[in-house]
Amino acid sequence: MSKKHIFPILLAICAALYPVLSDDRYIMNILIMILLYATIASGWNILGGYGGQLSLGHALFFGLGAYTSTLLYLNFGLSPWVGMIIAVIVCIIAGMLIGIPTFKLRGPYFTLGTIAFAEVIRHVTLYWRDLTNGSMGLNIKYEPSFAAMIFKEYEYYYWLILGLLVLTTLLVHWIDRNKMGYYLKAIREDEDAAETLGINTSKYKMLAMMISTGITGLAGVFYAQFNLFFEPESVFHMNISTEIALIAIIGGAGTVYGPILGAFIIIPLNEILRASFPDIHGMNYFVYGILLIVIVILTPNGLLPIITKWWDKIFRKKVSKTKGVTKYDLESQ
Amino acid sequence: MMILQTLISGILLGGIYALISMGLNMILGVVRIINFAHGEFLMIAMYLSYIFYAWGGMDPYVSAIFIVIILFVLGLITQKGLIEPILDKPASTKIFATLGLSIVLQNLALMIFDANYLSVTTPYQSSVVNLLGIAISVPRLVSFGVVIAIVILLYLFLQKTMVGRAIRAVSMQRQAAYLVGVNVKRIYLLAFGIGTALVGLAGSMLMPIYSVYPTLGASFVLIAFVVVVLGGMGNMFGAFYGGLMIGVIESLAGVIFSPGLKEVIYFIIFILVLLIKPTGIFSKGKGSEAVGL
Amino acid sequence: MILKVNNVSKHFQGVKAVNGTSFHVEEKEIVGVIGPNGAGKTTLFNLISGSLPVTSGTIEFKGETITNQKAYILCKKGIGRTYQVVKPFGTISVLENVMVGAFNKHNSRDQAAKISKEILKQVGLYEKRDQIGNSLTLADKKRLEVAKALATQPALLLLDEVMAGLNPSEVKEILPLILQLRDEGITIVIIEHLMEVVMTICDRIVVVHHGEKIAEGTPKEIANHPEVIKAYLGDEVSYA
Ligand SMILES: Nc1ncnc2c1ncn2[C@@H]1O[C@H](COP(=O)(O)OP(=O)(O)OP(=O)(O)O)[C@@H](O)[C@H]1O
Ligand SMILES: [Mg+2]
């Protein structure tokens, strides 16, 4: 274990200890949302950040996860712990099925394709009332028990989602350090060149899709259990897809910790803006939109690379042993 | 008769979709950017139309002239101020810049007008002409006539004028166009302006038929995405046919299946087209895979 | 015989970019492919490396028919190539660029890094290993192309104008590298416009014009071949 890992590990330990120190429900609620979005954005990051396939349809898998486990629970009494596994499998299969046509598309057209799929599912869910209860949404009865994955104490939700985030981060870290990470980045930069270097680009894109959608589905199950109520608009809406991608991009797409940083910025930002302008309808999102534009333009590669650079400057003195433009210099321009 | 009636109203509705989508496609094909704020420009045009009507007593068809000009200028400002600086930034920056713009505009409208539905009342609003037993709404017929006129004008502009040819050249081969001395940046500017002017006109045509509200753009922009894919990316006239097609599908689906399913049906068609012919059904050229962001 | 191209054609909507070309390459040979601009040389490479499907004809590699196999499969089988229009992975470091290639034969990251560093030293990019791909000069990007292809450990290496844009002293640096690669057992097919380069390092030369092979032979034979002289002079291109 190298020095580099100490910081994130310490951070994770502190995070795990947090509920012992404070039981402010409001803060805890926000923290849970941050960790939830950090998890989904990390999942998105594998496909969108590393693989460069900018999906704006990930809400589909978030909702699919939520609906799968909840419908299994409501109709067959299946424990969400089992439902979670099934939801992940369903999302992985859905990811594959969607990947087959959409991976034929490149650039903006891939993005449009993913939006279309998510919209289809949103509308089908709204329409198919017998199964999904349509726009009324699904309600899980509040009967706390471990088997039902419903907890009275927020701490348990907190630890659960923290655990999911840690596992996801470990997975992304592994990808980042191994062949797959290199291959995905190569595909992101130039698919033809990647192919001639021996990369089965279809296979790796599909793999990234499957991992990414699996994680997103898992997060969807958590969301259902935490909220105990959801409807098509609250899980399938395009705004969720864009929020997921945005968090990863603002933090630093294609980096291990970028999406986590992004979640710690965007979710509280939303919260602060909402609290700051309670009177004028729309003011908070108006400011949010402006900030979004400014941040995305000023830091096209996200904030993490810039922070890393500062960190290196302060603590390591030398950014790089070699002369010329380094990776970080360009990323921060 | 019922089907024929539906068909006709579908085609008329499709004309408006066509107008919106041609604007989107112009921007997509030339500037190579998905303008997620395109629907918001439609919304702005409709609010403007409402203002002209409510404050100046001006009929939407009359104020259309001003609105087209205003929207053209808004397009120029957007291209100059937002898009041009990020042309060589990563794809994600472009996507989120226009998405951000759409959020800003939507909520600006919410702040000014609140979430109410606003509409205008015109004398011809519910007039109908009878053609061989088929009732046709007058404002829809008018809007369709305008669409046809615009399609013809646009065709002549793109085929016959120097500027029009330059626009086509940039959309097909921007590197080559640049090398033969086309001022690519100015063409982008113009294309964006034309794109928003078209959607401005669509807004004016919609006002006598629809109500306007802050999130109106969101549903229309999704339809426009579908139309653009159907018609072929960057293919202006494909977008025209695609628009008509979606209009017809939407109307037929409403009658044959259920109005709640119409979106499902056209999104499924969208996906099928992506699967079978990603370049769009009406396109002969390169299309989707060939055009990077 | 490591490579055999049999009567291969590639047509693009009427343009006969490659038209019934046949040639072969022996193991450890350096074969030059020359011809005027638009002769179809790059297209030929695209067909051999699997980047484009052929219109007709067959290609054999190490005795096996490989026509129209996917590029990544051919890379695994031992065909490496560079792109004339360079394709660096722009936002990742030079070292990472090369490591992508090295993963073709090695799964371990450390192993891939080790091999990549050696290759970077060989092509003279070691000092720039932490720079990102886009920040390199054109000459260095060409070197990077070679390094990436080499990292896949090919048996057959297709070099497409890797010296175009290099100044004479840079060309002098890269020539020994090519000869050294041959000594290491790599067979090389090289497209090059610089005649003196082709004449000095190639064992054999294939001349293409309008998609067709018009001559083949040793550098000496080619230099005096009437068809070749006509092709070049006829196109009013001054290469020699
Ligand atoms: N993907 C393609 N689609 C259509 N035409 C193509 C394509 N690739 C090449 N061509 C055409 O095929 C012909 C041969 O091109 P190629 O690039 O193989 O020539 P070349 O010998 O490599 O030329 P140069 O010396 O300039 O590199 C040219 O006329 C070119 O325009
Ligand atoms: Mg060439």
Coordinates of N, CA, C and O in Angstrom, one line a residue, chain A residues 185-311:
Chain A
K185 N -9.6 4.4 -22.1 CA -9.1 5.8 -22.5 C -8.7 5.8 -23.9 O -9.0 6.8 -24.6
A186 N -8.1 4.8 -24.4 CA -7.7 4.8 -25.8 C -8.9 4.8 -26.7 O -8.9 5.6 -27.7
I187 N -10.0 4.1 -26.3 CA -11.2 4.1 -27.1 C -11.8 5.5 -27.1 O -12.2 6.1 -28.1
R188 N -11.7 6.2 -25.9 CA -12.3 7.5 -25.8 C -11.5 8.5 -26.8 O -12.1 9.3 -27.4
E189 N -10.2 8.3 -26.8 CA -9.4 9.3 -27.6 C -9.5 9.0 -29.1 O -9.6 9.9 -29.9
D190 N -9.4 7.8 -29.5 CA -9.5 7.5 -31.0 C -9.8 6.0 -31.2 O -9.0 5.1 -31.0
E191 N -11.1 5.7 -31.6 CA -11.5 4.3 -31.7 C -10.7 3.5 -32.7 O -10.4 2.4 -32.5
D192 N -10.5 4.2 -33.9 CA -9.8 3.4 -34.9 C -8.3 3.1 -34.5 O -7.9 2.0 -34.7
A193 N -7.7 4.1 -33.9 CA -6.3 3.8 -33.4 C -6.3 2.7 -32.4 O -5.4 1.8 -32.4
A194 N -7.3 2.7 -31.5 CA -7.4 1.7 -30.5 C -7.6 0.3 -31.1 O -6.9 -0.6 -30.7
E195 N -8.4 0.3 -32.1 CA -8.6 -1.0 -32.7 C -7.4 -1.6 -33.3 O -7.1 -2.8 -33.2
T196 N -6.6 -0.7 -34.0 CA -5.3 -1.2 -34.6 C -4.3 -1.6 -33.6 O -3.3 -2.2 -33.9
L197 N -4.5 -1.2 -32.3 CA -3.5 -1.6 -31.3 C -4.0 -2.9 -30.6 O -3.5 -3.2 -29.5
G198 N -4.9 -3.6 -31.2 CA -5.3 -4.9 -30.6 C -6.5 -4.8 -29.7 O -6.7 -5.8 -29.0
I199 N -7.2 -3.7 -29.6 CA -8.3 -3.6 -28.7 C -9.6 -3.9 -29.4 O -10.0 -3.3 -30.4
N200 N -10.3 -4.9 -28.8 CA -11.7 -5.2 -29.3 C -12.6 -4.1 -28.7 O -13.1 -4.2 -27.6
T201 N -12.7 -3.0 -29.5 CA -13.4 -1.9 -28.9 C -14.8 -2.2 -28.5 O -15.3 -1.7 -27.5
S202 N -15.5 -3.0 -29.3 CA -16.9 -3.3 -29.0 C -17.0 -4.0 -27.7 O -17.9 -3.7 -26.8
K203 N -16.1 -4.9 -27.5 CA -16.1 -5.7 -26.2 C -15.9 -4.8 -25.0 O -16.6 -4.9 -24.0
Y204 N -14.9 -3.9 -25.1 CA -14.6 -3.1 -23.9 C -15.7 -2.0 -23.7 O -16.0 -1.7 -22.5
K205 N -16.2 -1.5 -24.7 CA -17.3 -0.5 -24.5 C -18.5 -1.2 -23.9 O -19.1 -0.7 -22.9
M206 N -18.8 -2.5 -24.3 CA -19.9 -3.2 -23.7 C -19.6 -3.5 -22.3 O -20.5 -3.4 -21.4
L207 N -18.4 -3.9 -22.0 CA -18.0 -4.2 -20.6 C -18.2 -3.0 -19.7 O -18.8 -3.1 -18.6
A208 N -17.7 -1.9 -20.2 CA -17.9 -0.6 -19.5 C -19.3 -0.3 -19.2 O -19.8 0.1 -18.1
M209 N -20.1 -0.5 -20.3 CA -21.6 -0.3 -20.2 C -22.2 -1.2 -19.1 O -22.9 -0.7 -18.2
M210 N -21.8 -2.5 -19.1 CA -22.4 -3.4 -18.2 C -22.1 -3.1 -16.7 O -22.9 -3.0 -15.8
I211 N -20.8 -2.8 -16.5 CA -20.4 -2.4 -15.1 C -21.1 -1.1 -14.7 O -21.7 -1.0 -13.6
S212 N -21.1 -0.2 -15.6 CA -21.7 1.1 -15.3 C -23.2 1.0 -15.0 O -23.7 1.6 -14.0
T213 N -23.9 0.3 -15.8 CA -25.3 0.2 -15.6 C -25.7 -0.7 -14.4 O -26.6 -0.4 -13.7
G214 N -24.8 -1.7 -14.1 CA -25.0 -2.5 -12.9 C -25.0 -1.6 -11.7 O -25.8 -1.7 -10.8
I215 N -23.9 -0.8 -11.6 CA -23.8 0.1 -10.4 C -24.9 1.1 -10.3 O -25.5 1.3 -9.2
T216 N -25.3 1.6 -11.4 CA -26.4 2.6 -11.4 C -27.7 1.9 -10.9 O -28.5 2.5 -10.1
G217 N -28.0 0.7 -11.4 CA -29.1 -0.1 -10.9 C -29.1 -0.3 -9.4 O -30.1 -0.2 -8.7
L218 N -27.9 -0.7 -8.9 CA -27.7 -0.9 -7.5 C -28.1 0.3 -6.7 O -28.8 0.3 -5.7
A219 N -27.6 1.5 -7.2 CA -27.9 2.7 -6.6 C -29.4 3.0 -6.6 O -30.0 3.6 -5.6
G220 N -30.1 2.6 -7.7 CA -31.5 2.8 -7.8 C -32.3 2.0 -6.7 O -33.2 2.5 -6.1
V221 N -31.8 0.8 -6.4 CA -32.5 0.0 -5.4 C -32.3 0.7 -4.0 O -33.3 0.8 -3.3
F222 N -31.1 1.2 -3.8 CA -30.9 1.9 -2.6 C -31.8 3.1 -2.4 O -32.5 3.4 -1.4
Y223 N -32.0 3.9 -3.5 CA -32.8 5.1 -3.5 C -34.2 4.7 -3.2 O -34.9 5.4 -2.4
A224 N -34.7 3.6 -3.8 CA -36.1 3.2 -3.5 C -36.3 2.8 -2.0 O -37.3 3.2 -1.4
Q225 N -35.3 2.2 -1.4 CA -35.4 1.8 0.0 C -35.3 2.9 0.9 O -35.8 2.9 2.0
F226 N -34.5 3.9 0.5 CA -34.3 5.1 1.3 C -35.5 6.0 1.3 O -36.0 6.5 2.3
N227 N -36.0 6.2 0.1 CA -37.1 7.2 0.0 C -38.5 6.5 0.3 O -39.4 7.2 0.6
L228 N -38.6 5.2 0.0 CA -39.8 4.4 0.1 C -40.9 4.9 -0.8 O -42.1 4.4 -0.7
F229 N -40.6 5.9 -1.6 CA -41.6 6.3 -2.6 C -40.9 6.9 -3.8 O -39.9 7.6 -3.7
F230 N -41.4 6.5 -5.0 CA -40.8 7.1 -6.2 C -41.8 7.0 -7.3 O -42.7 6.1 -7.2
E231 N -41.7 7.8 -8.3 CA -42.6 7.7 -9.5 C -41.7 7.9 -10.7 O -40.5 8.3 -10.5
P232 N -42.3 7.7 -11.9 CA -41.4 7.7 -13.1 C -40.6 9.0 -13.2 O -39.4 8.9 -13.5
E233 N -41.2 10.2 -12.9 CA -40.4 11.4 -13.1 C -39.3 11.5 -12.1 O -38.3 12.2 -12.4
S234 N -39.4 10.9 -11.0 CA -38.4 11.2 -10.0 C -37.2 10.2 -10.2 O -36.1 10.4 -9.6
V235 N -37.4 9.1 -11.0 CA -36.2 8.3 -11.2 C -35.8 8.2 -12.7 O -34.6 7.9 -13.0
F236 N -36.7 8.4 -13.6 CA -36.4 8.2 -15.0 C -36.1 9.5 -15.8 O -35.8 9.6 -16.9
H237 N -36.3 10.7 -15.1 CA -36.3 11.9 -15.8 C -34.9 12.2 -16.4 O -33.9 11.9 -15.7
M238 N -34.9 12.9 -17.5 CA -33.6 13.2 -18.1 C -32.8 14.1 -17.2 O -31.5 14.1 -17.3
N239 N -33.4 14.9 -16.4 CA -32.6 15.7 -15.5 C -31.7 14.9 -14.6 O -30.6 15.4 -14.2
I240 N -32.2 13.7 -14.2 CA -31.3 12.8 -13.4 C -30.1 12.4 -14.2 O -29.0 12.4 -13.7
S241 N -30.4 12.0 -15.4 CA -29.3 11.6 -16.3 C -28.2 12.7 -16.4 O -27.0 12.4 -16.4
T242 N -28.7 13.9 -16.7 CA -27.7 15.0 -16.9 C -27.0 15.3 -15.6 O -25.8 15.6 -15.6
E243 N -27.7 15.2 -14.5 CA -27.1 15.5 -13.2 C -25.9 14.5 -12.9 O -24.9 14.8 -12.4
I244 N -26.2 13.2 -13.2 CA -25.2 12.2 -13.0 C -23.9 12.5 -13.8 O -22.8 12.5 -13.3
A245 N -24.2 12.8 -15.1 CA -23.0 13.1 -16.0 C -22.3 14.3 -15.5 O -21.1 14.4 -15.5
L246 N -23.1 15.3 -15.2 CA -22.5 16.6 -14.8 C -21.6 16.5 -13.6 O -20.5 17.0 -13.5
I247 N -22.1 15.7 -12.6 CA -21.3 15.5 -11.4 C -19.9 14.9 -11.7 O -18.9 15.3 -11.3
A248 N -20.0 13.9 -12.6 CA -18.7 13.2 -13.0 C -17.8 14.2 -13.7 O -16.6 14.3 -13.5
I249 N -18.4 15.0 -14.6 CA -17.6 15.9 -15.4 C -17.0 17.1 -14.7 O -15.9 17.4 -14.8
I250 N -17.9 17.6 -13.8 CA -17.4 18.8 -13.0 C -16.3 18.3 -12.0 O -15.3 19.0 -11.8
G251 N -16.4 17.1 -11.5 CA -15.4 16.6 -10.6 C -14.1 16.3 -11.3 O -13.0 16.5 -10.9
G252 N -14.3 15.7 -12.5 CA -13.2 15.2 -13.3 C -13.5 13.8 -13.9 O -13.2 12.8 -13.2
A253 N -14.0 13.8 -15.1 CA -14.3 12.5 -15.7 C -13.0 11.8 -16.1 O -12.0 12.4 -16.4
G254 N -13.1 10.5 -16.0 CA -11.9 9.7 -16.3 C -10.9 9.7 -15.2 O -9.7 9.3 -15.4
T255 N -11.2 10.1 -14.0 CA -10.4 10.0 -12.9 C -11.1 9.2 -11.8 O -12.4 9.2 -11.8
V256 N -10.4 8.6 -10.9 CA -11.0 7.7 -9.9 C -11.9 8.6 -8.9 O -13.1 8.2 -8.7
Y257 N -11.4 9.7 -8.4 CA -12.1 10.4 -7.4 C -12.9 11.6 -7.9 O -13.6 12.2 -7.1
G258 N -12.8 11.9 -9.1 CA -13.5 13.1 -9.7 C -15.0 13.1 -9.4 O -15.5 14.0 -8.9
P259 N -15.7 12.0 -9.7 CA -17.1 12.0 -9.5 C -17.5 12.2 -8.0 O -18.5 12.8 -7.7
I260 N -16.6 11.7 -7.1 CA -16.9 11.9 -5.7 C -16.8 13.4 -5.3 O -17.7 14.0 -4.7
L261 N -15.8 14.0 -5.8 CA -15.6 15.4 -5.6 C -16.8 16.2 -6.2 O -17.3 17.1 -5.6
G262 N -17.2 15.8 -7.4 CA -18.3 16.4 -8.1 C -19.6 16.3 -7.3 O -20.3 17.3 -7.1
A263 N -19.8 15.2 -6.7 CA -21.0 15.0 -5.9 C -21.0 15.9 -4.6 O -22.0 16.5 -4.2
F264 N -19.8 16.1 -4.1 CA -19.6 16.9 -2.9 C -19.8 18.4 -3.2 O -19.9 19.2 -2.4
I265 N -19.7 18.7 -4.5 CA -19.9 20.1 -4.9 C -21.3 20.3 -5.4 O -22.0 21.2 -4.9
I266 N -21.8 19.5 -6.3 CA -23.1 19.8 -6.9 C -24.3 19.6 -5.9 O -25.2 20.4 -5.9
I267 N -24.3 18.5 -5.2 CA -25.4 18.3 -4.3 C -25.6 19.4 -3.2 O -26.7 20.0 -3.1
P268 N -24.5 19.7 -2.5 CA -24.7 20.8 -1.6 C -25.0 22.2 -2.3 O -25.8 23.0 -1.7
L269 N -24.4 22.4 -3.4 CA -24.7 23.6 -4.2 C -26.2 23.8 -4.4 O -26.7 24.8 -4.2
N270 N -26.8 22.7 -4.9 CA -28.2 22.7 -5.1 C -29.0 23.0 -3.8 O -29.9 23.8 -3.8
E271 N -28.5 22.4 -2.8 CA -29.1 22.6 -1.5 C -29.0 24.0 -1.0 O -30.0 24.6 -0.6
I272 N -27.8 24.6 -1.2 CA -27.6 26.0 -0.7 C -28.4 26.9 -1.5 O -29.1 27.8 -1.0
L273 N -28.4 26.7 -2.8 CA -29.2 27.6 -3.7 C -30.7 27.5 -3.4 O -31.4 28.6 -3.4
R274 N -31.2 26.3 -3.1 CA -32.6 26.2 -2.8 C -32.9 27.0 -1.5 O -33.9 27.7 -1.4
A275 N -32.0 26.9 -0.6 CA -32.2 27.6 0.7 C -32.0 29.1 0.6 O -32.6 29.9 1.3
S276 N -31.2 29.5 -0.4 CA -30.9 31.0 -0.5 C -32.0 31.7 -1.2 O -32.2 32.9 -0.9
F277 N -32.7 31.1 -2.1 CA -33.8 31.9 -2.8 C -35.2 31.2 -2.6 O -35.7 30.6 -3.5
P278 N -35.7 31.2 -1.4 CA -36.9 30.5 -1.2 C -38.1 31.2 -1.8 O -39.1 30.6 -2.1
D279 N -38.0 32.5 -2.0 CA -39.2 33.3 -2.5 C -39.4 33.3 -4.0 O -40.5 33.2 -4.5
I280 N -38.3 33.4 -4.7 CA -38.5 33.5 -6.1 C -38.4 32.2 -6.8 O -37.3 31.5 -6.8
H281 N -39.5 31.8 -7.4 CA -39.6 30.5 -8.0 C -38.6 30.4 -9.2 O -38.7 31.2 -10.1
G282 N -37.7 29.5 -9.2 CA -36.8 29.3 -10.3 C -35.5 30.0 -10.2 O -34.5 29.7 -10.9
M283 N -35.3 30.9 -9.2 CA -34.1 31.6 -9.0 C -32.9 30.7 -8.8 O -31.8 30.8 -9.3
N284 N -33.2 29.7 -7.9 CA -32.1 28.8 -7.6 C -31.5 28.0 -8.8 O -30.3 27.9 -9.0
Y285 N -32.4 27.5 -9.6 CA -31.9 26.8 -10.8 C -31.3 27.8 -11.8 O -30.5 27.4 -12.6
F286 N -31.8 29.0 -11.8 CA -31.3 30.0 -12.7 C -29.8 30.2 -12.4 O -28.9 30.1 -13.3
V287 N -29.5 30.4 -11.1 CA -28.1 30.6 -10.7 C -27.3 29.4 -11.0 O -26.2 29.4 -11.4
Y288 N -28.0 28.2 -10.6 CA -27.3 26.9 -10.9 C -26.9 26.8 -12.3 O -25.7 26.4 -12.6
G289 N -27.8 27.1 -13.2 CA -27.5 27.0 -14.7 C -26.3 27.9 -15.0 O -25.4 27.5 -15.8
I290 N -26.3 29.1 -14.5 CA -25.2 30.0 -14.8 C -23.8 29.5 -14.3 O -22.8 29.4 -15.0
L291 N -23.9 29.0 -13.0 CA -22.7 28.4 -12.4 C -22.2 27.2 -13.2 O -21.0 27.1 -13.5
L292 N -23.1 26.4 -13.6 CA -22.8 25.3 -14.4 C -22.0 25.6 -15.7 O -21.0 25.1 -16.0
I293 N -22.6 26.6 -16.4 CA -21.9 27.0 -17.7 C -20.5 27.5 -17.4 O -19.6 27.1 -18.0
V294 N -20.4 28.4 -16.4 CA -19.1 29.0 -16.1 C -18.1 27.9 -15.7 O -17.0 27.8 -16.2
I295 N -18.5 27.0 -14.8 CA -17.6 25.9 -14.3 C -17.2 25.0 -15.5 O -16.0 24.7 -15.7
V296 N -18.2 24.6 -16.3 CA -17.8 23.7 -17.4 C -16.9 24.3 -18.4 O -16.0 23.7 -18.9
I297 N -17.1 25.6 -18.6 CA -16.2 26.3 -19.6 C -14.8 26.5 -19.0 O -13.8 26.3 -19.7
L298 N -14.8 26.9 -17.8 CA -13.5 27.2 -17.2 C -12.7 25.9 -16.9 O -11.4 26.0 -17.0
T299 N -13.3 24.9 -16.6 CA -12.6 23.6 -16.2 C -13.1 22.5 -17.0 O -13.8 21.6 -16.5
P300 N -12.8 22.4 -18.3 CA -13.4 21.4 -19.2 C -13.0 20.0 -18.7 O -13.7 19.0 -19.0
N301 N -11.9 19.8 -18.0 CA -11.5 18.5 -17.6 C -11.9 18.3 -16.1 O -11.4 17.3 -15.5
G302 N -12.6 19.2 -15.5 CA -13.1 19.0 -14.2 C -12.1 19.6 -13.2 O -11.0 20.0 -13.5
L303 N -12.5 19.6 -11.9 CA -11.8 20.2 -10.9 C -10.7 19.4 -10.3 O -9.6 19.9 -9.9
L304 N -10.8 18.1 -10.3 CA -9.8 17.2 -9.7 C -8.4 17.4 -10.2 O -7.5 17.5 -9.5
P305 N -8.3 17.4 -11.6 CA -6.9 17.6 -12.1 C -6.3 18.9 -11.6 O -5.1 18.9 -11.4
I306 N -7.1 19.9 -11.5 CA -6.5 21.2 -11.0 C -6.1 21.1 -9.6 O -5.0 21.5 -9.2
I307 N -6.9 20.5 -8.8 CA -6.6 20.3 -7.3 C -5.4 19.4 -7.2 O -4.4 19.7 -6.4
T308 N -5.3 18.4 -8.0 CA -4.1 17.5 -7.9 C -2.9 18.3 -8.2 O -1.8 18.1 -7.6
K309 N -3.0 19.2 -9.2 CA -1.8 19.9 -9.6 C -1.4 20.9 -8.5 O -0.2 20.9 -8.2
W310 N -2.3 21.5 -7.9 CA -2.0 22.4 -6.7 C -1.3 21.6 -5.6 O -0.3 21.9 -5.1
W311 N -2.0 20.5 -5.3 CA -1.5 19.6 -4.3 C 0.0 19.2 -4.6 O 0.9 19.3 -3.7

